[in-house]
Short mmCIF file of C-alpha atoms in Angstrom, two decimals:
data_model
loop_
_atom_site.label_atom_id
_atom_site.label_comp_id
_atom_site.label_asym_id
_atom_site.label_seq_id
_atom_site.Cartn_x
_atom_site.Cartn_y
_atom_site.Cartn_z
CA MET A 1164 0.00 0.00 0.00
CA PRO A 1165 1.32 3.50 -0.81
CA LYS A 1166 2.31 5.52 2.26
CA TYR A 1167 1.61 8.91 0.68
CA ARG A 1168 -1.54 10.32 2.22
CA GLY A 1169 -1.64 13.71 0.51
CA THR A 1170 -0.91 17.14 1.92
CA GLY A 1171 -4.20 17.73 3.69
CA PHE A 1172 -5.04 20.66 1.42
CA GLU A 1173 -6.72 18.72 -1.38
CA GLU A 1174 -10.15 19.98 -2.39
CA PHE A 1175 -12.14 17.11 -0.87
CA TYR A 1176 -9.71 16.14 1.88
CA ALA A 1177 -11.20 15.27 5.26
CA ASP A 1178 -9.40 14.39 8.47
CA PRO A 1179 -9.80 10.74 9.45
CA PRO A 1180 -12.23 10.14 12.31
CA MET A 1181 -10.77 10.09 15.80
CA THR A 1182 -11.09 7.17 18.15
CA PRO A 1183 -13.05 7.70 21.36
CA ASP A 1184 -9.80 7.80 23.32
CA GLU A 1185 -8.33 10.44 21.00
CA ALA A 1186 -11.46 12.57 21.24
CA LYS A 1187 -11.42 12.29 25.03
CA GLU A 1188 -7.72 13.20 25.10
CA GLU A 1189 -8.36 16.36 23.10
CA ARG A 1190 -11.44 17.34 25.05
CA GLU A 1191 -10.03 16.79 28.54
CA ASN A 1192 -6.26 17.19 28.30
CA ILE A 1193 -5.31 19.19 25.20
CA TYR A 1194 -8.13 21.65 24.51
CA SER A 1195 -9.87 21.70 27.86
CA PRO A 1196 -11.35 25.13 28.67
CA MET A 1197 -9.48 24.91 31.96
CA ILE A 1198 -6.17 25.18 30.09
CA PRO A 1199 -5.02 28.75 29.30
CA PHE A 1200 -5.71 29.82 25.73
CA PRO A 1201 -2.02 30.30 24.76
CA GLU A 1202 -1.27 26.67 25.64
CA ARG A 1203 -4.29 25.40 23.71
CA ILE A 1204 -3.55 27.35 20.54
CA GLU A 1205 0.14 26.37 20.68
CA ALA A 1206 -0.83 22.70 20.83
CA CYS A 1207 -3.31 23.28 18.00
CA ILE A 1208 -0.67 24.84 15.75
CA GLN A 1209 1.76 22.01 16.42
CA ARG A 1210 -0.84 19.32 15.77
CA PHE A 1211 -2.02 21.11 12.62
CA ARG A 1212 1.55 21.15 11.31
CA ALA A 1213 1.84 17.42 12.00
CA ARG A 1214 -1.38 16.61 10.13
CA ARG A 1215 -0.74 18.87 7.13
CA ARG A 1216 2.14 18.98 4.67
CA ILE A 1217 2.81 22.60 3.74
CA THR A 1218 4.89 22.17 0.60
CA GLY A 1219 7.10 24.83 -0.94
CA ALA A 1220 9.36 27.46 0.60
CA ASP A 1221 6.98 30.32 -0.25
CA ALA A 1222 3.97 28.60 1.34
CA THR A 1223 5.95 27.84 4.50
CA LYS A 1224 7.26 31.41 4.65
CA ASP A 1225 3.77 32.87 4.23
CA PHE A 1226 2.19 30.69 6.92
CA ASN A 1227 5.08 31.37 9.29
CA TYR A 1228 4.58 35.10 8.80
CA TYR A 1229 0.85 34.74 9.51
CA LEU A 1230 1.71 33.05 12.80
CA PHE A 1231 4.37 35.68 13.54
CA LEU A 1232 1.77 38.44 13.19
CA GLY A 1233 -0.10 36.63 15.95
CA GLY A 1234 2.94 36.66 18.23
CA VAL A 1235 4.04 33.07 17.59
CA ASP A 1236 7.74 32.23 17.32
CA THR A 1237 8.21 29.89 14.35
CA ASN A 1238 12.02 29.91 14.34
CA PRO A 1239 13.80 26.56 14.82
CA ARG A 1240 14.77 25.93 18.41
CA MET A 1241 18.46 26.28 19.17
CA PHE A 1242 20.10 23.03 20.27
CA GLY A 1243 16.78 21.33 19.67
CA GLY A 1244 18.04 18.53 17.47
CA ASN A 1245 16.90 15.03 18.28
CA LEU A 1246 18.59 11.76 17.41
CA GLU A 1247 16.56 9.33 15.36
CA SER A 1248 17.08 6.70 18.04
CA GLU A 1249 15.57 9.02 20.64
CA LEU A 1250 12.50 9.73 18.52
CA LYS A 1251 11.79 6.04 18.02
CA ASP A 1252 11.25 5.53 21.73
CA MET A 1253 8.78 8.42 22.01
CA THR A 1254 5.01 8.34 21.76
CA PRO A 1255 3.45 10.26 18.82
CA GLU A 1256 2.54 13.11 21.17
CA GLU A 1257 6.05 13.27 22.64
CA ARG A 1258 7.58 13.13 19.17
CA ARG A 1259 5.33 15.96 17.98
CA THR A 1260 6.31 18.13 20.93
CA ALA A 1261 10.02 17.38 20.54
CA THR A 1262 10.11 18.27 16.85
CA ALA A 1263 7.77 21.28 16.99
CA THR A 1264 9.15 24.72 16.11
CA ASP A 1265 6.09 26.85 16.92
CA THR A 1266 6.27 28.42 20.37
CA ILE A 1267 4.00 30.73 22.35
CA TYR A 1268 6.00 31.96 25.31
CA SER A 1269 4.60 31.82 28.81
CA SER A 1270 7.65 33.74 29.99
CA GLY A 1271 10.77 35.14 28.38
CA GLY A 1272 10.91 35.24 24.60
CA GLY A 1273 11.84 38.91 24.45
CA SER A 1274 9.84 41.75 22.97
CA LYS A 1275 9.45 40.31 19.48
CA PHE A 1276 6.75 37.76 20.32
CA TYR A 1277 3.76 37.35 22.60
CA ASN A 1278 4.70 36.80 26.22
CA ALA A 1279 2.07 35.66 28.71
CA ASP A 1280 3.96 37.35 31.56
CA ASP A 1281 3.77 40.69 29.72
CA ALA A 1282 0.59 40.50 27.66
CA GLU A 1283 -0.17 44.22 27.72
CA GLY A 1284 -1.07 45.47 24.25
CA TRP A 1285 -2.04 42.02 22.96
CA ASP A 1286 -5.60 40.91 22.21
CA VAL A 1287 -7.01 37.70 20.78
CA ASP A 1288 -8.21 38.80 17.34
CA PHE A 1289 -8.33 36.05 14.71
CA ALA A 1290 -10.17 38.22 12.19
CA GLY A 1291 -7.81 41.16 12.66
CA ILE A 1292 -4.70 39.04 12.13
CA VAL A 1293 -6.13 37.51 8.96
CA ALA A 1294 -7.17 40.94 7.67
CA GLY A 1295 -3.70 42.35 8.26
CA PHE A 1296 -2.00 39.31 6.76
CA CYS A 1297 -4.13 39.31 3.61
CA SER A 1298 -4.46 43.04 2.98
CA ALA A 1299 -1.04 44.38 3.98
CA TYR A 1300 1.39 41.47 3.68
CA LEU A 1301 0.31 39.31 0.75
CA PRO A 1302 0.13 41.97 -2.00
CA SER A 1303 3.60 43.36 -1.26
CA MET A 1304 5.42 40.13 -0.45
CA THR A 1305 3.96 38.11 -3.33
CA ASN A 1306 4.06 40.96 -5.84
CA TRP A 1307 0.38 40.25 -6.58
CA ASP A 1308 1.09 36.63 -7.57
CA TYR A 1309 -2.50 35.37 -7.59
CA ALA A 1310 -1.53 31.69 -7.36
CA ARG A 1311 0.72 32.22 -4.36
CA MET A 1312 -1.80 34.50 -2.69
CA GLY A 1313 -4.57 31.96 -3.17
CA LYS A 1314 -2.44 29.17 -1.73
CA ALA A 1315 -1.47 31.23 1.31
CA ILE A 1316 -5.08 32.21 1.98
CA GLY A 1317 -6.13 28.58 1.55
CA ILE A 1318 -3.61 27.40 4.16
CA VAL A 1319 -4.80 30.00 6.67
CA GLU A 1320 -8.44 29.13 6.03
CA ASN A 1321 -7.63 25.44 6.44
CA PHE A 1322 -5.98 26.19 9.77
CA LEU A 1323 -8.97 28.20 11.00
CA THR A 1324 -11.30 25.40 9.96
CA TYR A 1325 -9.11 22.99 11.93
CA VAL A 1326 -9.48 25.25 14.98
CA LEU A 1327 -13.27 25.12 14.65
CA GLN A 1328 -13.48 21.39 14.01
CA HIS A 1329 -11.42 20.51 17.07
CA ASP A 1330 -13.19 23.00 19.32
CA VAL A 1331 -9.88 24.54 20.35
CA CYS A 1332 -11.25 27.81 21.70
CA PRO A 1333 -15.06 27.87 21.88
CA GLU A 1334 -14.92 31.26 23.61
CA TYR A 1335 -13.58 32.76 20.35
CA GLU A 1336 -15.72 30.75 17.93
CA ASP A 1337 -17.46 33.79 16.44
CA ASP A 1338 -14.13 35.53 15.92
CA VAL A 1339 -12.68 32.49 14.14
CA LYS A 1340 -15.73 32.28 11.87
CA GLU A 1341 -15.34 35.97 11.05
CA ALA A 1342 -11.71 35.29 10.15
CA VAL A 1343 -12.83 32.56 7.75
CA GLY A 1344 -15.15 35.11 6.16
CA VAL A 1345 -12.20 37.47 5.70
CA CYS A 1346 -10.39 34.69 3.81
CA HIS A 1347 -13.38 34.38 1.47
CA ARG A 1348 -13.40 38.13 0.86
CA ALA A 1349 -9.66 38.18 0.28
CA ASN A 1350 -9.89 35.59 -2.49
CA VAL A 1351 -12.35 37.82 -4.36
CA GLU A 1352 -11.41 41.39 -3.50
CA LEU A 1353 -7.60 41.32 -3.59
CA PRO A 1354 -7.49 40.62 -7.36
CA VAL A 1355 -10.11 43.35 -7.87
CA ALA A 1356 -7.94 45.85 -6.00
CA HIS A 1357 -4.94 44.86 -8.10
CA GLN A 1358 -6.87 45.33 -11.34
CA ALA A 1359 -7.95 48.78 -10.15
CA LEU A 1360 -4.30 49.63 -9.49
CA LEU A 1361 -3.36 48.54 -13.02
CA HIS A 1362 -6.07 50.69 -14.65
CA LEU A 1363 -5.55 53.85 -12.60
CA PRO A 1364 -5.16 56.77 -13.01
CA GLY A 1365 -6.47 56.09 -16.54
CA PRO A 1366 -5.91 57.82 -19.91
CA PHE A 1367 -7.89 60.94 -19.01
CA ASN A 1368 -5.97 61.72 -15.84
CA ARG A 1369 -2.69 60.91 -17.57
CA ALA A 1370 -3.61 63.45 -20.23
CA LEU A 1371 -4.23 66.10 -17.58
CA SER A 1372 -0.87 65.30 -16.00
CA GLN A 1373 0.77 65.76 -19.39
CA LEU A 1374 -0.96 69.10 -19.87
CA PHE A 1375 -0.37 70.65 -16.47
CA CYS A 1376 2.57 68.88 -14.79
CA GLU A 1377 6.08 69.77 -15.81
CA GLY A 1378 8.80 67.15 -15.96
CA GLN A 1379 6.52 64.29 -16.99
CA ASP A 1380 8.30 61.69 -19.10
CA TRP A 1381 5.78 60.73 -21.74
CA GLU A 1382 6.76 58.77 -24.83
CA GLU A 1383 5.41 60.24 -28.04
CA SER A 1384 4.41 56.75 -29.09
CA ASP A 1385 2.37 56.23 -25.93
CA PRO A 1386 -1.17 55.57 -27.20
CA ASP A 1387 -2.64 57.09 -24.05
CA SER A 1388 -1.14 60.47 -24.89
CA VAL A 1389 -3.57 60.91 -27.78
CA VAL A 1390 -6.30 61.34 -25.20
CA THR A 1391 -4.96 64.86 -24.66
CA LEU A 1392 -6.45 65.79 -28.01
CA GLY A 1393 -9.81 64.49 -26.93
CA VAL A 1394 -10.19 66.23 -23.59
CA THR A 1395 -13.16 68.25 -24.83
CA VAL A 1396 -14.93 65.18 -26.14
CA LYS A 1397 -14.36 63.21 -22.96
CA MET A 1398 -16.12 65.90 -20.99
CA LEU A 1399 -19.36 65.02 -22.78
CA MET A 1400 -20.35 62.81 -19.90
CA ASP A 1401 -23.37 62.49 -17.70
CA GLY A 1402 -22.13 65.49 -15.67
CA ALA A 1403 -21.91 67.83 -18.67
CA SER A 1404 -25.14 69.51 -17.61
CA ASP A 1405 -23.51 70.46 -14.30
CA GLU A 1406 -22.59 74.13 -14.68
CA ALA A 1407 -19.73 73.83 -12.18
CA ILE A 1408 -18.13 71.03 -14.18
CA VAL A 1409 -18.70 72.84 -17.48
CA ALA A 1410 -16.89 75.90 -16.10
CA LYS A 1411 -13.93 73.77 -15.12
CA VAL A 1412 -13.92 72.09 -18.52
CA ASP A 1413 -13.71 75.48 -20.23
CA GLY A 1414 -10.52 76.16 -18.32
CA LEU A 1415 -9.02 72.92 -19.60
CA VAL A 1416 -10.05 73.45 -23.20
CA ASN A 1417 -8.85 77.05 -23.29
CA LYS A 1418 -5.71 76.14 -21.31
CA THR A 1419 -6.37 79.00 -18.92
CA ALA A 1420 -6.31 76.75 -15.85
CA LYS A 1421 -3.04 76.52 -13.94
CA LEU A 1422 -1.64 73.89 -11.61
CA ILE A 1423 -1.35 75.32 -8.11
CA GLU A 1424 -0.19 72.29 -6.11
CA THR A 1425 0.38 68.54 -6.00
CA GLU A 1426 -0.05 66.44 -2.90
CA ASP A 1427 0.80 62.87 -1.96
CA CYS A 1428 -2.04 61.62 0.21
CA GLY A 1429 -4.29 58.73 1.12
CA MET A 1430 -7.97 58.77 0.21
CA GLU A 1431 -11.00 56.52 0.69
CA VAL A 1432 -13.65 55.90 -1.94
CA VAL A 1433 -17.04 57.09 -0.67
CA ALA A 1434 -19.09 57.02 -3.89
CA ILE A 1435 -18.73 55.81 -7.47
CA HIS A 1436 -20.81 57.34 -10.26
CA ARG A 1437 -20.45 55.21 -13.36
CA ALA A 1438 -20.84 56.76 -16.80
CA THR A 1439 -24.41 56.70 -18.10
CA GLY A 1440 -25.50 54.95 -21.26
CA ILE A 1441 -25.84 58.27 -23.08
CA SER A 1442 -22.28 59.30 -22.25
CA ARG A 1443 -21.01 55.92 -23.46
CA GLN A 1444 -22.87 56.34 -26.75
CA ILE A 1445 -21.40 59.82 -27.24
CA ALA A 1446 -17.90 58.58 -26.47
CA GLN A 1447 -18.22 55.70 -28.95
CA THR A 1448 -18.92 58.12 -31.79
CA TRP A 1449 -15.56 59.85 -31.35
CA THR A 1450 -12.10 58.56 -32.19
CA VAL A 1451 -8.69 60.20 -31.99
CA GLN A 1452 -6.02 58.76 -34.27
CA ASP A 1453 -8.22 55.70 -34.77
CA ARG A 1454 -8.43 55.21 -31.02
CA LYS A 1455 -11.73 55.07 -29.16
CA ILE A 1456 -12.28 57.52 -26.33
CA GLY A 1457 -13.93 56.02 -23.29
CA ALA A 1458 -16.66 57.63 -21.26
CA LEU A 1459 -16.03 59.34 -17.94
CA GLY A 1460 -17.66 58.90 -14.58
CA ARG A 1461 -17.13 60.55 -11.23
CA LEU A 1462 -15.23 59.26 -8.23
CA ASP A 1463 -15.89 60.79 -4.81
CA MET A 1464 -13.14 60.35 -2.23
CA LYS A 1465 -12.29 61.76 1.18
CA PRO A 1466 -8.93 62.02 2.98
CA TYR A 1467 -7.84 58.87 4.76
CA VAL A 1468 -4.63 58.17 6.66
CA ILE A 1469 -3.42 54.76 5.50
CA GLU A 1470 -1.44 53.36 8.40
CA ASP A 1471 1.93 51.88 7.50
CA GLY A 1472 4.00 52.31 10.64
CA HIS A 1473 5.35 55.78 9.86
CA ASP A 1474 4.88 58.53 12.42
CA ARG A 1475 2.63 61.12 10.78
CA GLY A 1476 2.21 63.33 13.83
CA ASP A 1477 -1.05 65.23 14.04
CA ASP A 1478 -2.12 64.00 10.59
CA ALA A 1479 -2.86 60.59 12.09
CA GLU A 1480 -5.26 61.92 14.74
CA GLY A 1481 -8.81 60.70 14.51
CA GLY A 1482 -8.03 57.26 13.14
CA GLY A 1483 -8.13 56.78 9.41
CA GLY A 1484 -9.84 60.05 8.70
CA GLY A 1485 -13.40 59.50 9.85
CA ASP A 1486 -16.28 61.39 8.28
CA SER A 1487 -14.77 64.84 8.83
CA GLY A 1488 -12.71 64.86 5.62
CA GLU A 1489 -13.92 66.99 2.74
CA VAL A 1490 -15.10 64.97 -0.24
CA THR A 1491 -13.24 65.59 -3.51
CA THR A 1492 -14.73 64.62 -6.88
CA PHE A 1493 -12.46 63.28 -9.62
CA LEU A 1494 -13.29 62.59 -13.25
CA VAL A 1495 -12.14 59.04 -13.98
CA ASP A 1496 -12.41 56.71 -16.95
CA ASP A 1497 -15.36 54.38 -16.60
CA ASP A 1498 -13.13 51.41 -17.37
CA ALA A 1499 -11.25 52.08 -14.13
CA LEU A 1500 -14.36 52.93 -12.11
CA ARG A 1501 -15.88 49.50 -12.69
CA ARG A 1502 -12.92 47.96 -10.90
CA LEU A 1503 -13.26 50.08 -7.78
CA GLN A 1504 -15.46 49.49 -4.75
CA VAL A 1505 -16.76 51.84 -2.08
CA GLY A 1506 -14.39 51.68 0.87
CA PHE A 1507 -11.23 51.04 -1.14
CA LYS A 1508 -8.23 53.03 0.10
CA LEU A 1509 -5.89 54.68 -2.41
CA GLN A 1510 -2.41 56.06 -1.89
CA LEU A 1511 -2.03 58.63 -4.65
CA ARG A 1512 -0.68 61.94 -5.88
CA VAL A 1513 -3.32 64.58 -6.52
CA GLY A 1514 -2.93 67.66 -8.71
CA ARG A 1515 -5.10 70.72 -8.06
CA LEU A 1516 -5.86 73.47 -10.56
CA ASP A 1517 -6.71 77.09 -9.83
CA ASN A 1518 -10.24 76.58 -11.19
CA GLY A 1519 -11.05 74.18 -8.35
CA MET A 1520 -10.63 70.97 -10.33
CA SER A 1521 -8.53 68.09 -9.00
CA PHE A 1522 -7.07 65.18 -10.94
CA ILE A 1523 -5.15 62.00 -10.14
CA GLN A 1524 -1.54 62.25 -11.22
CA GLN A 1525 -0.47 58.77 -10.10
CA VAL A 1526 -1.65 55.90 -7.91
CA ASP A 1527 0.89 54.05 -5.78
CA ALA A 1528 -1.38 51.58 -3.99
CA VAL A 1529 -4.98 50.38 -3.87
CA HIS A 1530 -6.11 48.68 -0.67
CA VAL A 1531 -9.32 46.80 0.07
CA GLU A 1532 -11.97 48.21 2.38
CA TRP A 1533 -10.86 46.06 5.31
CA TYR A 1534 -7.18 47.00 5.02
CA THR A 1535 -5.56 46.53 8.42
CA PHE A 1536 -2.08 47.51 9.54
CA LEU A 1537 -0.65 45.38 12.35
CA PRO A 1538 2.10 46.98 14.48
CA GLN A 1539 3.60 43.52 14.99
CA SER A 1540 4.84 43.68 11.39
CA LEU A 1541 7.36 46.32 12.50
CA MET A 1542 9.03 43.70 14.71
CA ALA A 1543 9.90 41.35 11.85
CA HIS A 1544 13.59 42.31 11.85
CA TYR A 1545 13.83 43.41 15.46
CA LYS A 1546 16.74 42.18 17.55
CA GLU A 1547 17.00 42.46 21.30
CA PRO A 1548 19.63 45.00 22.38
CA VAL A 1549 22.77 43.53 23.91
CA ALA A 1550 25.48 45.06 26.05
CA ASN A 1551 28.34 46.45 24.00
CA ASP A 1552 31.73 47.46 25.43
CA ARG A 1553 32.80 49.16 22.23
CA PRO A 1554 33.10 52.96 22.65
CA ALA A 1555 30.52 55.18 21.05
CA PRO A 1556 31.42 57.10 17.86
CA THR A 1557 33.22 60.41 18.36
CA VAL A 1558 34.27 63.34 16.20
CA ALA A 1559 37.76 61.89 15.95
CA SER A 1560 36.43 58.43 15.17
CA PRO A 1561 33.01 58.60 13.52
CA GLY A 1562 33.07 54.86 12.86
CA ASP A 1563 32.88 52.98 16.13
CA GLY A 1564 35.32 54.75 18.43
CA THR A 1565 38.03 52.11 18.26
CA ASP A 1566 40.32 54.37 16.23
CA ALA A 1567 40.29 56.93 19.02
CA MET A 1568 41.25 54.23 21.54
CA ASP A 1569 44.12 53.08 19.35
CA LYS A 1570 45.42 56.64 19.00
CA SER A 1571 45.24 57.25 22.74
CA ASP A 1572 47.13 54.02 23.39
CA VAL A 1573 49.85 55.12 20.97
CA ALA A 1574 50.10 58.54 22.63
CA LEU A 1575 50.49 56.94 26.06
CA SER A 1576 53.15 54.56 24.81
CA ASP A 1577 55.10 57.45 23.25
CA ASP A 1578 55.24 59.17 26.60
#
């Protein structure tokens, strides 16, 4: 009989049924409510690792980082090697514990991980950890590799399902189920956010940047640059009857409008007004250099501070921005609007004209509505400070101070 039993992540995989003794062992000794939660979840992670085969360096790295965001140390234990002869004499449970690398510290462990003796600032938040992992980590670390992102999300969802099936922490059951829901949303909305990033700022806003922003490097062969010639036509949109918009359009057509400032900022989508059927029909009747000109819609956004670990001072007060921010309306190609959702967060550069019109010069990032920044991510490369007898840098020795010591020793010896 073949010994290969799969990875545990196959589509229709199901854990084998437990014996009555195994079920009793889990219920009374491993996941008993009388046992502190950190000990239960540590045992759960170790047993999950033993029952699943996470294949591939990227998949292992991603799952380890998910656990790290939750305060779990996944680094191999120092001097934790075991001889094969020693493992043979152990029970399966003892062998699992001896070879496990996932640790939740009850004491010690430093500042990088959760420590039960110093738990201030830590909360049990399954949904929050998954949201931060999927929205902030996966897009940047996978470079929007859909296959890798899907596999990482699948592993996390499989783990959460394992937590529910084995009744590891019934007191947090609703939170775990919410985290599973975040996984489902991530599979759908992360690719949508990426497609929005690829289609923004769109030909129309690029044309405005070319008209009003100096120092733009535009290739003459760039097909989007022909949109500049069709600015007037593109304004024949569903908002053309709006006198305020018409006045701003006149400034663009007559080139009387002037750029007064550009600003790098974060904004949140509050409303999306897609182009109407009439505006699409008008746009389809016009071509510039044999190129169709798409219809325009309106995008309403308000200021939003996208947390990323940088100290923004007073700008970060009031959370992400709340409802106090003034709403700004942008004219955006309908092809890009259909890829946006209300609540999406954009990190962008905005140009403002003296006629009151604003346009999107460039978009650096598009985040989903439930984007979550986890401060624990700042500890990824943290190392505990250690005592150092080396002298501090000085004016005479800006390196590490050792040169100054050498010179003083020479001076003393000369005397």
